[in-house]
Every structure is written in structure tokens, then in C-alpha cells.
Amino acid sequence: MQLGFPFLLALLSLLGADAEDLVALTPEPSPSSMVQPHFPSSFSSVSGFGSSGSSRSGSGSVTQSFSNFTGSKDDRGTCQCVVTLPDTTFPVDKMERLEYRVHILSEKFQKELSKVKEYVQLISIYEKKFVNLTLRVEIMEKDSISYTELDFELIKIEVKEMEKLIIQLKDGFAGSSDTVDQLEVEIRNMTLLVEKLETLDKNNVLAIRREILALKNKLKECEASKNENIPVAPPVPAPGTCSHGGVVNISRPFVVQLNWRGFSYKYGAWGRDYSPENPDKGLYWVAPLNPDARILEYYQLHNTMDDLLLYKYAKQSRITYGQGSGTAVYKNNMYVNWYNTGNIAKINLTTNTVSVTQNLPYAAYNNRFSYANVGWQDIDFAVDESGLWVIYSTEASTGNMVISKLNDTTLLVLNTWHTKQYKPSVSNAFMVCGVLYATRTLNTRTEEIFYYYDTNTGKEGRLDIAMHKMQETVQSINYHPFDQKLFVYNDGYLLNYDLIFKQEPH
């Protein structure tokens, strides 16, 4: 690069060169054309400028010129130099590119930072929602409406069963099919309503169940009259009476709902209080055991079935001494096996206090002879038209079932019957008109009423009445004489069955 000498002086002065260094940079003229430049005395020395430097002798003589610089004088006497600048020039272009990249990265960082702030706010909002949801679930599990997906699945099962029945009716109906067609349309509408119901208020479950019940009744009437030659079934026996020849069949289960404490409470009992003085006024009770399947600690009372379905006006009480799911209620008193003993207790439901305790003579307890697949039910209470019973085993009976009639006031044994049926091979039992009926498990969806013992005659025998169930294990069965229904606790679900009796005098 060719630079004028004045420009070179200015450049070197900026770099801090002194007068002597500037002299060294001046090319040596011939004696005839010597030019004596003037240098400011304020120049400071240049350290390390140039690759080889120069050595001097005397005040102004140059013995060796810098290798980085060459100079000459033109025709007009102007001094010119060629300067090879060192490769240490500041990279302005690179600095600008770096600054631009830093600016871009800064903008991206700000955007990502704003997103993070938004995410933090959203997380905070969802955290509050989760806390609120947890509280709502806890409330629902305790005393609010807690219908679940399985509740609706069970309703769908019932509707599908009615669909199958209506198809069978259409195939075998002898007369006009207008009624059957109308029922088919109603059942289709019911299916749509169930699907829509899952997104609506849970209280509508009560309405859907009422409609299902009404449809079932219509289907029964249709089925009974589908052939004109088949007479309509005779009326059922009068409620609370024994004017029949015993149980000959049982309806399919009607799923009421999940117990009020939730899925974890698979063991327990439920039913309706029976009093001969007011047979149709009994309250409904639900008594789930704790998850250990042994301790009865809390129970709830409902004045009506509607209150039970909607969890309204429930009276919840706590006890500390109940054991097993052999509980029964009679005349506003609950009867339980006293914890860890062979004693039995009577609890006044109005005051939730123990009014009577009594030892059940020779009764085995604490899982010595409990039912099959159900623990802690060595002592099982039952109620029928004639009063209060207890079903148990003794060591003397070698585990066979023993039936005792109790005085419901004093809990003293009035009479006792010994059967030939081994209790641990029975899944559960109930009493109807003084007759013991025992069940056993056939598979995960079917029980069988397979055995009976008549305390009126002392006779016993075999039956083969299929009893369908929704879940695998039946924990308890209670009979209500006025309703003529079985109240079954099935792996936490509350089921109802209608009993069908033989139309003969008992």
C-alpha cells in the first residue's frame, strides 16, 4: 500500500512513535538531494513496531532500515514509503457480525423468557385447579354425589340387556307389534340419554333409573302377554306374609349405586330396616367396612331410597366395636358382632349407643368358620317375617351351619337348629319365612342358591337357582320381608333382587 509520508507520520504519531523512530523510517537520500524533515519532539518511542527494527550510530545516522518499510523520493523531491502493516488490524466486520448475532440471540432469549413466565403462570393456575379438584373428590367420597364411569357402564349393561330382550320379543311376538316397536324406540332413546347423561348433572341419574325401572316393567308385561295362550303370572304374596311355597327364582340384579365411601370399601352390608308394626316405613342403611375388610366404623342412614341415591339428608354415625359384614337392622336397631369376641351387640340407631351386649353361646369367631371368600363373618345376622336370626358355627358342629332365633330385645337365644351344611363352603346366606337359603360361587358373574334348611319342618335340601351378580364377590345378603327383596353388597356396589315365590300355601 502506497502512503504519502505526511500520512505515515500522522499514523505513527497515533501509534506513539518518537522522533528517533521516525528518523529511522526515513529513507537515506543521496548527499545531493538530502531532505531534512521536521519531527515533533513530543513523539514517544514505538516498541516492537516492525519485524526487524534498526540500529543507530550517532544522533541521526541510519545503519539498518526496518524490513517492514521501504522508501524513495520522486522527481519532485517528495519522500514516499511503502509500509507493510502487521496482521493485527482490529476485525471490525467480525465484531459487527458478532454484535448482530448477540442481538438476535438476545431477542430469542427474551421471547423464551416470556414463554417461561407464561408457563409459570399456567402451572400456578393448574396447581390451584388440581387442589380444588382434590378437595372436590374428597368431598364426593365422603358425603357428596360420586357417580363414576363404572356407574354409567352398569346402566349401559342394563339397557343392552333390555335391547336383547326386545329383539327376542320381536322374533316371538304373536300379535300386533306396535307396542314392541314403541318399546324399541324408547330403549334406543334411553341409550342416547345415558350417553348424554354422562356429561350432565349427576342428579339426573335418579331420573334415568326411574325410566329404566318403568321400561323393565313394560317389558315384563309384554313378555308375559306375548302369547295369548300363556296366562299372566299370579300376583306376588302379600308383603310381610308367608302365603307361598318358598323361593323358586330370583330376578336379575338392579344396581342401585356404589357405596358412599368409594371403591376402596369393597366389604360391607346394606339393607332396609324392617318393623312389623310399620313394615313400609323403614329407613335405608349402608355400612361399609374399613379397607381392612374387618372393622365396621362408620354407617349412614337414609329416610328414603331417593335420599340414598342422591346422598341427601344422610345421617352418618361412628362406632368402634363392629366386626365383619354380618350386620342386620331390625326395629330401628343395628345388630353386630362385637370386635374380636364371640359377643353380639344391639345398637340404637336413634342415639347410636349400645343398648345390649350378649355372648352367643359356643359361637366360633375371628375367621374360624367364616364364609368362603369373605373374612370376619363367622357371625351373620338375618331378618325375616318372624323376627331376628343369627347364622354361625361352633366347634361342636365341626363348622356346619347353626341357626338360632334370637329375642331382639335381650339377644338371648330362643331356639337353635343344626344343619349338615359346612359353613366355609357357603358364600353367604339369608332367611325367608324361617327358611335358611345358602349361596355358593359358580363363577365371577354367577352365584347359586343351592341349599335350604326349613326351621319349620327340620327339612333340608338342594336348589339350583342362578343368581347373577355385577362383581366377583358377594359380601353380604339381607332380606326385607315387606319389599320381598334381597339387598346385596357386591364388591362395594349396592344391588337389589326381587324374589319369586312358589304360589302354594307354605
Short mmCIF file of C-alpha atoms in Angstrom, two decimals:
data_model
loop_
_atom_site.label_atom_id
_atom_site.label_comp_id
_atom_site.label_asym_id
_atom_site.label_seq_id
_atom_site.Cartn_x
_atom_site.Cartn_y
_atom_site.Cartn_z
CA MET A 1 0.00 0.00 0.00
CA GLN A 2 1.46 3.36 -1.04
CA LEU A 3 1.17 6.09 1.61
CA GLY A 4 2.32 9.67 1.49
CA PHE A 5 4.96 10.50 4.02
CA PRO A 6 2.88 13.07 5.88
CA PHE A 7 0.12 10.49 6.30
CA LEU A 8 2.68 7.99 7.58
CA LEU A 9 3.91 10.49 10.13
CA ALA A 10 0.41 11.10 11.36
CA LEU A 11 -0.27 7.34 11.58
CA LEU A 12 2.92 6.66 13.51
CA SER A 13 2.27 9.56 15.83
CA LEU A 14 -1.06 8.00 16.68
CA LEU A 15 0.74 4.73 17.40
CA GLY A 16 3.08 6.54 19.74
CA ALA A 17 6.34 6.73 17.76
CA ASP A 18 9.08 9.19 18.93
CA ALA A 19 11.30 11.35 16.79
CA GLU A 20 14.15 8.87 16.60
CA ASP A 21 11.87 6.12 15.35
CA LEU A 22 10.55 8.45 12.70
CA VAL A 23 14.09 9.24 11.57
CA ALA A 24 14.75 5.55 11.25
CA LEU A 25 11.81 5.24 8.96
CA THR A 26 13.12 7.98 6.65
CA PRO A 27 14.86 6.64 3.50
CA GLU A 28 18.50 7.62 3.08
CA PRO A 29 18.78 10.25 0.35
CA SER A 30 21.79 10.90 -1.71
CA PRO A 31 24.04 13.70 -0.42
CA SER A 32 22.91 15.94 -3.22
CA SER A 33 19.27 15.52 -2.57
CA MET A 34 19.09 15.24 1.27
CA VAL A 35 15.79 16.33 2.73
CA GLN A 36 15.72 17.09 6.43
CA PRO A 37 12.21 16.51 7.79
CA HIS A 38 10.99 18.11 10.96
CA PHE A 39 9.62 15.84 13.72
CA PRO A 40 7.74 16.91 16.74
CA SER A 41 9.62 16.42 19.95
CA SER A 42 6.53 15.02 21.69
CA PHE A 43 6.69 11.62 19.87
CA SER A 44 7.22 8.67 22.15
CA SER A 45 9.09 5.55 21.18
CA VAL A 46 7.48 2.71 19.29
CA SER A 47 8.10 -0.61 20.92
CA GLY A 48 8.00 -3.66 18.75
CA PHE A 49 6.85 -1.83 15.64
CA GLY A 50 8.28 -3.56 12.59
CA SER A 51 9.68 -7.02 12.36
CA SER A 52 13.45 -6.35 12.47
CA GLY A 53 13.93 -2.85 13.86
CA SER A 54 17.14 -0.78 13.23
CA SER A 55 20.41 0.06 14.95
CA ARG A 56 21.88 3.51 15.03
CA SER A 57 25.31 5.16 15.48
CA GLY A 58 25.21 8.80 16.14
CA SER A 59 22.31 11.07 16.58
CA GLY A 60 20.75 10.83 13.12
CA SER A 61 22.56 8.19 11.07
CA VAL A 62 20.70 5.05 9.99
CA THR A 63 22.82 1.95 9.71
CA GLN A 64 19.98 -0.56 9.03
CA SER A 65 16.46 0.12 7.84
CA PHE A 66 13.37 -1.66 9.08
CA SER A 67 12.46 -4.60 6.91
CA ASN A 68 8.79 -3.62 7.05
CA PHE A 69 9.37 -0.31 5.36
CA THR A 70 10.82 0.80 2.04
CA GLY A 71 11.06 4.40 0.82
CA SER A 72 12.04 6.52 -2.16
CA LYS A 73 11.93 10.10 -3.41
CA ASP A 74 10.13 11.09 -6.53
CA ASP A 75 11.27 13.57 -9.21
CA ARG A 76 9.84 16.46 -7.26
CA GLY A 77 11.70 15.53 -4.10
CA THR A 78 8.68 14.17 -2.29
CA CYS A 79 9.52 11.33 0.08
CA GLN A 80 7.35 8.17 -0.37
CA CYS A 81 7.27 4.99 1.71
CA VAL A 82 5.79 1.50 1.33
CA VAL A 83 4.51 0.22 4.68
CA THR A 84 3.66 -3.41 5.33
CA LEU A 85 1.21 -3.15 8.23
CA PRO A 86 1.25 -6.01 10.76
CA ASP A 87 -1.65 -8.50 10.73
CA THR A 88 -3.07 -7.10 13.95
CA THR A 89 -5.75 -4.84 12.46
CA PHE A 90 -8.92 -4.78 14.59
CA PRO A 91 -11.65 -7.11 12.96
CA VAL A 92 -14.46 -4.60 12.63
CA ASP A 93 -16.51 -6.82 10.28
CA LYS A 94 -16.33 -9.78 12.60
CA MET A 95 -17.25 -7.57 15.53
CA GLU A 96 -20.32 -6.29 13.69
CA ARG A 97 -21.40 -9.81 12.78
CA LEU A 98 -20.89 -10.90 16.39
CA GLU A 99 -22.88 -7.93 17.66
CA TYR A 100 -25.71 -8.79 15.25
CA ARG A 101 -25.76 -12.41 16.42
CA VAL A 102 -25.80 -11.28 20.04
CA HIS A 103 -28.77 -9.05 19.24
CA ILE A 104 -30.66 -11.92 17.57
CA LEU A 105 -29.88 -14.27 20.47
CA SER A 106 -31.00 -11.62 22.93
CA GLU A 107 -34.36 -11.29 21.17
CA LYS A 108 -34.81 -15.07 21.15
CA PHE A 109 -33.90 -15.26 24.80
CA GLN A 110 -36.46 -12.58 25.64
CA LYS A 111 -39.15 -14.49 23.74
CA GLU A 112 -38.28 -17.76 25.51
CA LEU A 113 -38.17 -15.94 28.84
CA SER A 114 -41.66 -14.53 28.24
CA LYS A 115 -42.88 -18.05 27.39
CA VAL A 116 -41.38 -19.40 30.60
CA LYS A 117 -43.19 -16.68 32.54
CA GLU A 118 -46.46 -17.67 30.86
CA TYR A 119 -45.81 -21.34 31.67
CA VAL A 120 -45.13 -20.48 35.29
CA GLN A 121 -48.44 -18.62 35.46
CA LEU A 122 -50.27 -21.53 33.81
CA ILE A 123 -48.66 -24.03 36.18
CA SER A 124 -49.77 -21.91 39.10
CA ILE A 125 -53.34 -21.82 37.74
CA TYR A 126 -53.44 -25.58 37.13
CA GLU A 127 -51.93 -26.25 40.51
CA LYS A 128 -54.83 -24.37 42.08
CA LYS A 129 -57.27 -26.30 39.91
CA PHE A 130 -55.74 -29.60 41.00
CA VAL A 131 -56.00 -28.62 44.64
CA ASN A 132 -59.63 -27.66 44.11
CA LEU A 133 -60.29 -30.93 42.26
CA THR A 134 -58.69 -32.93 45.06
CA LEU A 135 -60.92 -31.23 47.62
CA ARG A 136 -63.98 -31.91 45.47
CA VAL A 137 -63.06 -35.58 45.11
CA GLU A 138 -62.56 -35.89 48.87
CA ILE A 139 -65.94 -34.30 49.48
CA MET A 140 -67.56 -36.59 46.91
CA GLU A 141 -66.03 -39.64 48.54
CA LYS A 142 -67.37 -38.59 51.93
CA ASP A 143 -70.85 -37.27 51.54
CA SER A 144 -71.48 -35.87 48.08
CA ILE A 145 -72.59 -37.36 44.80
CA SER A 146 -69.84 -39.61 43.44
CA TYR A 147 -71.17 -41.38 40.41
CA THR A 148 -68.33 -42.80 38.40
CA GLU A 149 -67.72 -44.08 34.93
CA LEU A 150 -68.50 -47.57 36.14
CA ASP A 151 -71.94 -46.43 37.33
CA PHE A 152 -72.80 -45.44 33.78
CA GLU A 153 -71.27 -48.62 32.40
CA LEU A 154 -73.55 -50.65 34.65
CA ILE A 155 -76.57 -48.63 33.44
CA LYS A 156 -75.48 -49.29 29.86
CA ILE A 157 -75.34 -53.01 30.63
CA GLU A 158 -78.93 -52.89 31.85
CA VAL A 159 -80.06 -51.04 28.72
CA LYS A 160 -78.24 -53.55 26.48
CA GLU A 161 -79.99 -56.39 28.27
CA MET A 162 -83.33 -54.75 27.53
CA GLU A 163 -82.30 -54.37 23.89
CA LYS A 164 -81.62 -58.10 23.69
CA LEU A 165 -84.97 -58.86 25.29
CA ILE A 166 -86.87 -56.60 22.89
CA ILE A 167 -85.21 -58.39 19.94
CA GLN A 168 -86.34 -61.73 21.34
CA LEU A 169 -89.84 -60.34 21.83
CA LYS A 170 -90.00 -59.13 18.21
CA ASP A 171 -88.95 -62.57 16.99
CA GLY A 172 -91.52 -64.43 19.09
CA PHE A 173 -94.41 -61.94 19.41
CA ALA A 174 -97.67 -63.48 18.21
CA GLY A 175 -99.89 -60.39 17.97
CA SER A 176 -99.54 -56.80 16.89
CA SER A 177 -96.00 -55.46 17.15
CA ASP A 178 -96.91 -51.79 17.63
CA THR A 179 -96.28 -51.95 21.38
CA VAL A 180 -92.98 -53.77 20.89
CA ASP A 181 -91.87 -51.24 18.26
CA GLN A 182 -92.71 -48.40 20.63
CA LEU A 183 -90.68 -50.06 23.38
CA GLU A 184 -87.77 -50.50 20.98
CA VAL A 185 -87.81 -46.77 20.19
CA GLU A 186 -87.94 -45.91 23.90
CA ILE A 187 -84.97 -48.16 24.61
CA ARG A 188 -82.98 -46.51 21.81
CA ASN A 189 -83.82 -43.13 23.27
CA MET A 190 -82.71 -44.44 26.66
CA THR A 191 -79.31 -45.38 25.19
CA LEU A 192 -78.85 -41.86 23.85
CA LEU A 193 -79.99 -40.39 27.14
CA VAL A 194 -77.44 -42.45 29.09
CA GLU A 195 -74.63 -41.24 26.82
CA LYS A 196 -75.76 -37.65 27.22
CA LEU A 197 -76.22 -38.10 30.95
CA GLU A 198 -72.51 -38.69 31.47
CA THR A 199 -71.90 -35.03 30.66
CA LEU A 200 -74.76 -33.66 32.71
CA ASP A 201 -75.52 -33.14 36.37
CA LYS A 202 -75.17 -36.36 38.34
CA ASN A 203 -78.54 -35.84 40.00
CA ASN A 204 -80.15 -36.91 36.72
CA VAL A 205 -79.07 -40.47 37.50
CA LEU A 206 -82.21 -40.75 39.62
CA ALA A 207 -84.41 -39.88 36.65
CA ILE A 208 -82.68 -42.35 34.36
CA ARG A 209 -83.05 -45.15 36.90
CA ARG A 210 -86.76 -44.45 37.23
CA GLU A 211 -87.16 -44.61 33.46
CA ILE A 212 -85.21 -47.87 33.31
CA LEU A 213 -87.45 -49.35 36.00
CA ALA A 214 -90.58 -48.26 34.12
CA LEU A 215 -89.25 -49.79 30.91
CA LYS A 216 -88.43 -53.03 32.70
CA ASN A 217 -91.98 -53.24 33.99
CA LYS A 218 -93.34 -52.68 30.48
CA LEU A 219 -91.04 -55.38 29.11
CA LYS A 220 -92.20 -57.80 31.78
CA GLU A 221 -95.83 -57.14 30.86
CA CYS A 222 -95.04 -57.58 27.17
CA GLU A 223 -93.14 -60.80 27.78
CA ALA A 224 -95.96 -62.16 29.93
CA SER A 225 -98.57 -61.42 27.29
CA LYS A 226 -96.64 -62.14 24.09
CA ASN A 227 -98.62 -65.34 23.64
CA GLU A 228 -102.35 -65.12 24.25
CA ASN A 229 -102.42 -68.73 25.41
CA ILE A 230 -99.98 -68.07 28.24
CA PRO A 231 -101.78 -66.64 31.29
CA VAL A 232 -100.37 -63.68 33.17
CA ALA A 233 -98.37 -64.71 36.25
CA PRO A 234 -100.34 -64.72 39.51
CA PRO A 235 -99.79 -61.80 41.89
CA VAL A 236 -96.98 -61.95 44.40
CA PRO A 237 -97.75 -62.88 48.01
CA ALA A 238 -98.93 -60.12 50.30
CA PRO A 239 -95.94 -58.19 51.69
CA GLY A 240 -94.73 -59.43 55.05
CA THR A 241 -96.63 -62.73 54.82
CA CYS A 242 -95.57 -66.31 54.17
CA SER A 243 -98.51 -67.39 51.98
CA HIS A 244 -96.26 -69.07 49.43
CA GLY A 245 -94.28 -72.25 48.90
CA GLY A 246 -90.78 -70.77 49.24
CA VAL A 247 -88.27 -69.14 46.90
CA VAL A 248 -88.20 -70.67 43.42
CA ASN A 249 -86.42 -67.96 41.42
CA ILE A 250 -84.77 -64.56 41.60
CA SER A 251 -84.66 -61.56 39.29
CA ARG A 252 -81.59 -60.13 37.66
CA PRO A 253 -79.75 -57.58 39.82
CA PHE A 254 -80.75 -53.94 39.92
CA VAL A 255 -77.67 -51.83 40.55
CA VAL A 256 -78.52 -49.04 42.98
CA GLN A 257 -75.10 -47.37 43.19
CA LEU A 258 -71.60 -47.52 44.62
CA ASN A 259 -71.40 -47.30 48.39
CA TRP A 260 -70.91 -43.79 49.79
CA ARG A 261 -67.30 -44.35 50.85
CA GLY A 262 -65.95 -45.29 47.41
CA PHE A 263 -64.20 -48.08 45.51
CA SER A 264 -61.76 -48.98 48.27
CA TYR A 265 -64.58 -50.14 50.54
CA LYS A 266 -65.37 -53.45 48.88
CA TYR A 267 -66.63 -55.16 52.05
CA GLY A 268 -69.75 -54.26 53.97
CA ALA A 269 -73.52 -54.61 54.13
CA TRP A 270 -76.64 -52.64 53.35
CA GLY A 271 -80.40 -53.01 53.59
CA ARG A 272 -83.66 -51.58 54.85
CA ASP A 273 -84.92 -51.56 58.40
CA TYR A 274 -87.94 -53.84 58.94
CA SER A 275 -90.51 -53.45 61.67
CA PRO A 276 -93.76 -55.49 61.69
CA GLU A 277 -95.57 -52.51 63.19
CA ASN A 278 -94.53 -50.19 60.33
CA PRO A 279 -93.35 -52.51 57.56
CA ASP A 280 -93.28 -49.87 54.82
CA LYS A 281 -91.63 -47.09 56.85
CA GLY A 282 -88.15 -48.50 57.32
CA LEU A 283 -85.07 -46.38 56.68
CA TYR A 284 -82.20 -47.46 54.44
CA TRP A 285 -78.76 -48.13 55.91
CA VAL A 286 -75.31 -48.62 54.36
CA ALA A 287 -72.41 -49.96 56.45
CA PRO A 288 -69.12 -50.34 54.54
CA LEU A 289 -66.24 -51.94 56.40
CA ASN A 290 -62.86 -50.26 56.52
CA PRO A 291 -60.41 -51.29 53.76
CA ASP A 292 -59.03 -53.99 56.09
CA ALA A 293 -62.34 -55.85 55.44
CA ARG A 294 -62.82 -56.35 59.17
CA ILE A 295 -63.73 -53.22 61.16
CA LEU A 296 -67.16 -51.61 60.92
CA GLU A 297 -66.56 -48.00 61.92
CA TYR A 298 -69.00 -45.78 60.00
CA TYR A 299 -72.53 -46.26 58.73
CA GLN A 300 -75.13 -43.99 57.11
CA LEU A 301 -78.91 -43.83 57.36
CA HIS A 302 -81.36 -42.51 54.73
CA ASN A 303 -85.08 -41.99 55.14
CA THR A 304 -85.94 -42.83 51.52
CA MET A 305 -84.41 -44.51 48.50
CA ASP A 306 -84.31 -41.15 46.72
CA ASP A 307 -82.23 -39.72 49.57
CA LEU A 308 -79.85 -42.66 49.31
CA LEU A 309 -79.47 -42.26 45.54
CA LEU A 310 -78.77 -38.55 45.87
CA TYR A 311 -76.79 -38.76 49.12
CA LYS A 312 -79.25 -36.30 50.64
CA TYR A 313 -80.13 -35.91 54.31
CA ALA A 314 -77.78 -38.72 55.27
CA LYS A 315 -77.16 -39.33 58.94
CA GLN A 316 -73.61 -40.60 59.45
CA SER A 317 -72.56 -42.27 62.70
CA ARG A 318 -69.38 -43.81 64.04
CA ILE A 319 -68.82 -46.87 66.23
CA THR A 320 -65.58 -48.51 67.34
CA TYR A 321 -66.55 -52.11 68.03
CA GLY A 322 -68.20 -53.58 64.89
CA GLN A 323 -66.60 -56.55 63.14
CA GLY A 324 -67.43 -58.18 59.81
CA SER A 325 -70.23 -57.65 57.31
CA GLY A 326 -72.85 -59.83 59.02
CA THR A 327 -74.78 -56.70 60.07
CA ALA A 328 -78.60 -56.50 60.09
CA VAL A 329 -81.15 -53.87 61.15
CA TYR A 330 -84.48 -54.68 62.84
CA LYS A 331 -86.90 -52.32 64.56
CA ASN A 332 -84.52 -49.34 64.39
CA ASN A 333 -81.67 -51.31 65.98
CA MET A 334 -78.46 -52.47 64.35
CA TYR A 335 -77.02 -55.87 65.29
CA VAL A 336 -73.28 -56.51 65.01
CA ASN A 337 -70.56 -58.92 66.07
CA TRP A 338 -68.52 -57.25 68.82
CA TYR A 339 -64.93 -56.75 67.72
CA ASN A 340 -62.51 -59.61 68.48
CA THR A 341 -65.06 -61.59 70.52
CA GLY A 342 -67.94 -64.03 70.15
CA ASN A 343 -70.31 -61.46 71.61
CA ILE A 344 -73.20 -59.80 69.80
CA ALA A 345 -74.41 -56.23 70.30
CA LYS A 346 -77.55 -54.19 69.75
CA ILE A 347 -77.12 -50.53 68.73
CA ASN A 348 -79.93 -47.99 68.99
CA LEU A 349 -79.85 -46.11 65.67
CA THR A 350 -81.54 -43.03 67.11
CA THR A 351 -78.86 -42.44 69.75
CA ASN A 352 -76.00 -44.51 68.24
CA THR A 353 -75.46 -46.18 71.62
CA VAL A 354 -75.12 -49.82 72.61
CA SER A 355 -78.26 -50.92 74.43
CA VAL A 356 -77.49 -54.63 74.88
CA THR A 357 -74.48 -56.96 74.56
CA GLN A 358 -74.69 -60.70 74.92
CA ASN A 359 -72.46 -63.71 74.46
CA LEU A 360 -73.55 -66.05 71.69
CA PRO A 361 -73.07 -69.50 73.27
CA TYR A 362 -70.26 -71.57 71.74
CA ALA A 363 -70.07 -69.40 68.62
CA ALA A 364 -66.79 -69.54 66.71
CA TYR A 365 -65.36 -66.16 65.73
CA ASN A 366 -62.32 -64.35 64.26
CA ASN A 367 -62.33 -66.22 60.94
CA ARG A 368 -62.65 -69.68 62.45
CA PHE A 369 -65.68 -70.57 60.28
CA SER A 370 -66.39 -67.56 58.06
CA TYR A 371 -67.97 -67.71 54.63
CA ALA A 372 -65.95 -68.65 51.55
CA ASN A 373 -64.02 -65.67 50.12
CA VAL A 374 -65.41 -63.37 52.85
CA GLY A 375 -63.47 -62.95 56.09
CA TRP A 376 -64.64 -61.96 59.56
CA GLN A 377 -68.23 -63.09 59.01
CA ASP A 378 -68.35 -66.01 61.43
CA ILE A 379 -71.48 -64.44 62.94
CA ASP A 380 -74.11 -63.37 60.42
CA PHE A 381 -77.42 -61.73 61.44
CA ALA A 382 -80.60 -62.14 59.40
CA VAL A 383 -84.14 -60.73 59.49
CA ASP A 384 -87.33 -62.27 58.09
CA GLU A 385 -91.09 -62.13 58.62
CA SER A 386 -90.82 -63.74 62.05
CA GLY A 387 -88.01 -61.66 63.51
CA LEU A 388 -84.25 -61.74 64.22
CA TRP A 389 -81.91 -64.67 63.47
CA VAL A 390 -78.21 -65.39 63.68
CA ILE A 391 -76.24 -67.80 61.49
CA TYR A 392 -72.90 -69.14 62.78
CA SER A 393 -70.87 -72.28 63.51
CA THR A 394 -69.46 -73.94 66.62
CA GLU A 395 -66.60 -76.29 67.33
CA ALA A 396 -69.17 -78.92 68.31
CA SER A 397 -70.84 -78.59 64.89
CA THR A 398 -67.41 -79.04 63.25
CA GLY A 399 -68.01 -75.94 61.15
CA ASN A 400 -71.50 -76.83 59.94
CA MET A 401 -74.05 -74.01 59.91
CA VAL A 402 -76.04 -73.35 63.08
CA ILE A 403 -79.23 -71.27 63.06
CA SER A 404 -80.53 -69.56 66.21
CA LYS A 405 -83.67 -67.50 66.70
CA LEU A 406 -82.97 -64.50 68.96
CA ASN A 407 -85.04 -62.39 71.27
CA ASP A 408 -84.50 -59.00 69.63
CA THR A 409 -84.83 -57.21 72.99
CA THR A 410 -82.44 -59.25 75.16
CA LEU A 411 -80.41 -61.06 72.44
CA LEU A 412 -80.98 -64.35 74.28
CA VAL A 413 -81.22 -67.48 72.12
CA LEU A 414 -84.81 -68.74 71.84
CA ASN A 415 -84.19 -71.84 69.72
CA THR A 416 -81.38 -73.45 67.74
CA TRP A 417 -81.17 -75.71 64.67
CA HIS A 418 -78.12 -77.61 63.41
CA THR A 419 -77.61 -78.20 59.69
CA LYS A 420 -75.42 -80.57 57.70
CA GLN A 421 -74.03 -77.83 55.51
CA TYR A 422 -70.39 -76.81 56.07
CA LYS A 423 -70.33 -73.02 56.50
CA PRO A 424 -66.89 -72.23 54.94
CA SER A 425 -68.10 -73.77 51.66
CA VAL A 426 -71.01 -71.30 51.55
CA SER A 427 -70.52 -67.82 50.06
CA ASN A 428 -73.42 -66.25 52.00
CA ALA A 429 -76.92 -66.88 53.41
CA PHE A 430 -80.28 -65.28 54.24
CA MET A 431 -83.59 -66.17 55.92
CA VAL A 432 -87.11 -66.07 54.42
CA CYS A 433 -90.15 -67.25 56.44
CA GLY A 434 -87.99 -69.34 58.75
CA VAL A 435 -86.09 -71.00 55.89
CA LEU A 436 -82.34 -70.65 55.53
CA TYR A 437 -81.11 -70.19 51.95
CA ALA A 438 -77.39 -70.57 51.26
CA THR A 439 -75.42 -69.47 48.18
CA ARG A 440 -72.20 -70.58 46.58
CA THR A 441 -69.99 -69.15 43.83
CA LEU A 442 -70.23 -70.69 40.35
CA ASN A 443 -68.03 -68.13 38.56
CA THR A 444 -67.12 -64.46 38.63
CA ARG A 445 -70.58 -63.42 37.40
CA THR A 446 -72.91 -66.02 38.90
CA GLU A 447 -73.86 -67.23 42.36
CA GLU A 448 -76.23 -70.11 43.00
CA ILE A 449 -78.82 -70.54 45.75
CA PHE A 450 -78.01 -74.21 46.20
CA TYR A 451 -79.13 -75.18 49.72
CA TYR A 452 -82.05 -74.63 52.08
CA TYR A 453 -82.94 -75.59 55.63
CA ASP A 454 -86.53 -75.18 56.85
CA THR A 455 -86.68 -74.50 60.58
CA ASN A 456 -90.44 -75.04 60.46
CA THR A 457 -90.11 -78.69 59.43
CA GLY A 458 -86.44 -79.53 60.03
CA LYS A 459 -86.04 -80.49 56.38
CA GLU A 460 -83.05 -79.55 54.26
CA GLY A 461 -82.27 -80.00 50.58
CA ARG A 462 -80.71 -78.77 47.36
CA LEU A 463 -81.71 -75.98 45.00
CA ASP A 464 -80.29 -74.67 41.73
CA ILE A 465 -81.40 -71.06 41.45
CA ALA A 466 -78.95 -68.92 39.44
CA MET A 467 -78.19 -65.54 40.97
CA HIS A 468 -76.40 -63.13 38.64
CA LYS A 469 -74.06 -60.51 40.06
CA MET A 470 -72.19 -57.47 38.76
CA GLN A 471 -68.85 -58.01 40.51
CA GLU A 472 -66.94 -61.08 41.64
CA THR A 473 -67.57 -61.37 45.39
CA VAL A 474 -70.81 -61.16 47.35
CA GLN A 475 -70.02 -59.81 50.83
CA SER A 476 -73.48 -59.85 52.41
CA ILE A 477 -77.16 -60.58 51.73
CA ASN A 478 -80.08 -59.08 53.68
CA TYR A 479 -83.77 -59.81 53.09
CA HIS A 480 -86.60 -57.31 53.58
CA PRO A 481 -89.99 -59.02 54.22
CA PHE A 482 -92.22 -56.15 53.11
CA ASP A 483 -90.33 -55.34 49.89
CA GLN A 484 -89.62 -59.07 49.32
CA LYS A 485 -86.21 -58.07 48.03
CA LEU A 486 -82.63 -59.08 48.69
CA PHE A 487 -80.18 -56.29 49.49
CA VAL A 488 -76.75 -57.47 48.33
CA TYR A 489 -73.37 -55.83 48.91
CA ASN A 490 -71.25 -56.81 45.88
CA ASP A 491 -67.62 -55.60 45.95
CA GLY A 492 -68.71 -52.15 47.10
CA TYR A 493 -71.83 -51.92 44.91
CA LEU A 494 -75.37 -51.95 46.28
CA LEU A 495 -77.63 -54.41 44.44
CA ASN A 496 -81.34 -55.26 44.67
CA TYR A 497 -83.05 -58.53 43.70
CA ASP A 498 -86.75 -59.40 43.57
CA LEU A 499 -87.59 -62.82 44.95
CA ILE A 500 -90.07 -65.05 43.12
CA PHE A 501 -92.08 -67.45 45.27
CA LYS A 502 -93.88 -70.68 44.58
CA GLN A 503 -97.62 -69.99 44.55
CA GLU A 504 -98.64 -72.53 47.12
CA PRO A 505 -99.50 -72.23 50.80
CA HIS A 506 -96.38 -72.67 52.89
#
